């Protein structure tokens, strides 16, 4: 099937799918906001963020909020594009099977 060739394997993980879902609709979110929103452990969240960062789908920014470190994440242009294309493939798949 043609749509299978366009299916982005990165988003097979429901955690990565969830991360990109919230990051494409928000300007940026902090590590703790993502952790709470997706109900993940620190280690689990960190590993999936790193995987998305390595393929340049997300980027992070480290800063300080007073004396506390604050790391925020946002989807890159490439990440937006890849996620949108993935959603289009899913939508096409659903429409073909109705």
Coordinates of C-alpha atoms in Angstrom, one line a residue:
X1 CA 0.0 0.0 0.0
X2 CA 1.3 3.4 -0.9
X3 CA 0.3 5.1 2.3
X4 CA 2.5 2.7 4.3
X5 CA 5.6 4.0 2.5
X6 CA 4.8 7.5 3.8
X7 CA 4.0 6.4 7.3
X8 CA 6.5 8.0 9.7
X9 CA 7.9 5.3 12.0
X10 CA 9.0 8.0 14.5
X11 CA 5.4 8.5 15.4
X12 CA 4.7 4.8 16.0
X13 CA 5.4 5.5 19.6
X14 CA 2.3 6.9 21.3
X15 CA 4.6 9.0 23.5
X16 CA 6.3 10.7 20.6
X17 CA 2.9 11.1 18.9
X18 CA 1.6 12.7 22.1
X19 CA 4.7 15.0 22.4
X20 CA 4.4 16.2 18.9
X21 CA 0.7 16.7 19.3
X22 CA 1.1 19.1 22.1
X23 CA 4.2 20.8 20.8
X24 CA 2.7 21.7 17.4
X25 CA -0.3 23.4 19.0
X26 CA 1.7 25.3 21.7
X27 CA 4.6 27.8 21.2
X28 CA 6.7 25.9 23.8
X29 CA 6.2 23.8 26.9
X30 CA 8.5 23.1 29.8
X31 CA 9.8 19.7 30.7
X32 CA 7.5 19.6 33.8
X33 CA 4.5 20.8 31.8
X34 CA 5.1 18.0 29.3
X35 CA 5.7 15.5 32.1
X36 CA 2.4 16.4 33.8
X37 CA 0.4 16.7 30.7
X38 CA 1.5 13.3 29.3
X39 CA 1.8 11.7 32.7
X40 CA 5.3 10.4 32.1
X41 CA 8.3 9.7 34.3
X42 CA 11.4 11.9 34.0
X43 CA 13.5 9.2 32.4
X44 CA 10.8 8.1 29.9
X45 CA 10.1 11.7 28.8
X46 CA 13.8 12.6 28.6
X47 CA 14.5 9.6 26.3
X48 CA 11.7 10.4 23.9
X49 CA 12.6 14.1 23.8
X50 CA 16.2 13.2 23.0
X51 CA 15.1 11.0 20.2
X52 CA 12.9 13.8 18.7
X53 CA 15.7 16.3 19.2
X54 CA 18.3 14.1 17.5
X55 CA 16.2 14.1 14.3
X56 CA 15.6 17.8 14.6
X57 CA 11.8 17.6 15.1
X58 CA 12.1 19.5 18.3
X59 CA 14.5 22.0 19.9
X60 CA 15.1 23.0 23.5
X61 CA 16.0 26.2 25.3
X62 CA 17.7 26.3 28.7
X63 CA 17.2 29.3 30.9
X64 CA 16.7 30.3 34.5
X65 CA 13.5 31.2 36.2
X66 CA 15.0 33.1 39.2
X67 CA 17.5 30.6 40.5
X68 CA 15.8 27.5 39.1
X69 CA 16.8 26.1 35.7
X70 CA 13.9 25.9 33.2
X71 CA 14.1 23.8 30.0
X72 CA 11.4 24.5 27.4
X73 CA 10.8 22.5 24.2
X74 CA 9.2 23.5 20.9
X75 CA 8.5 21.8 17.6
X76 CA 10.9 22.8 14.7
X77 CA 9.7 23.7 11.2
X78 CA 10.9 20.2 10.1
X79 CA 9.0 18.7 13.1
X80 CA 5.8 20.5 12.1
X81 CA 6.1 19.4 8.5
X82 CA 6.8 15.7 9.4
X83 CA 3.9 15.6 11.9
X84 CA 1.5 17.2 9.5
X85 CA 2.4 14.8 6.8
X86 CA 2.0 11.9 9.2
X87 CA -1.5 13.1 10.1
X88 CA -2.3 13.4 6.4
X89 CA -1.2 9.8 5.8
X90 CA -3.4 8.6 8.7
X91 CA -6.4 10.6 7.5
X92 CA -5.9 9.2 3.9
X93 CA -5.7 5.7 5.4
X94 CA -8.9 6.1 7.3
X95 CA -10.8 7.6 4.3
X96 CA -9.7 4.7 2.1
X97 CA -11.0 2.2 4.6
X98 CA -14.4 3.7 5.2

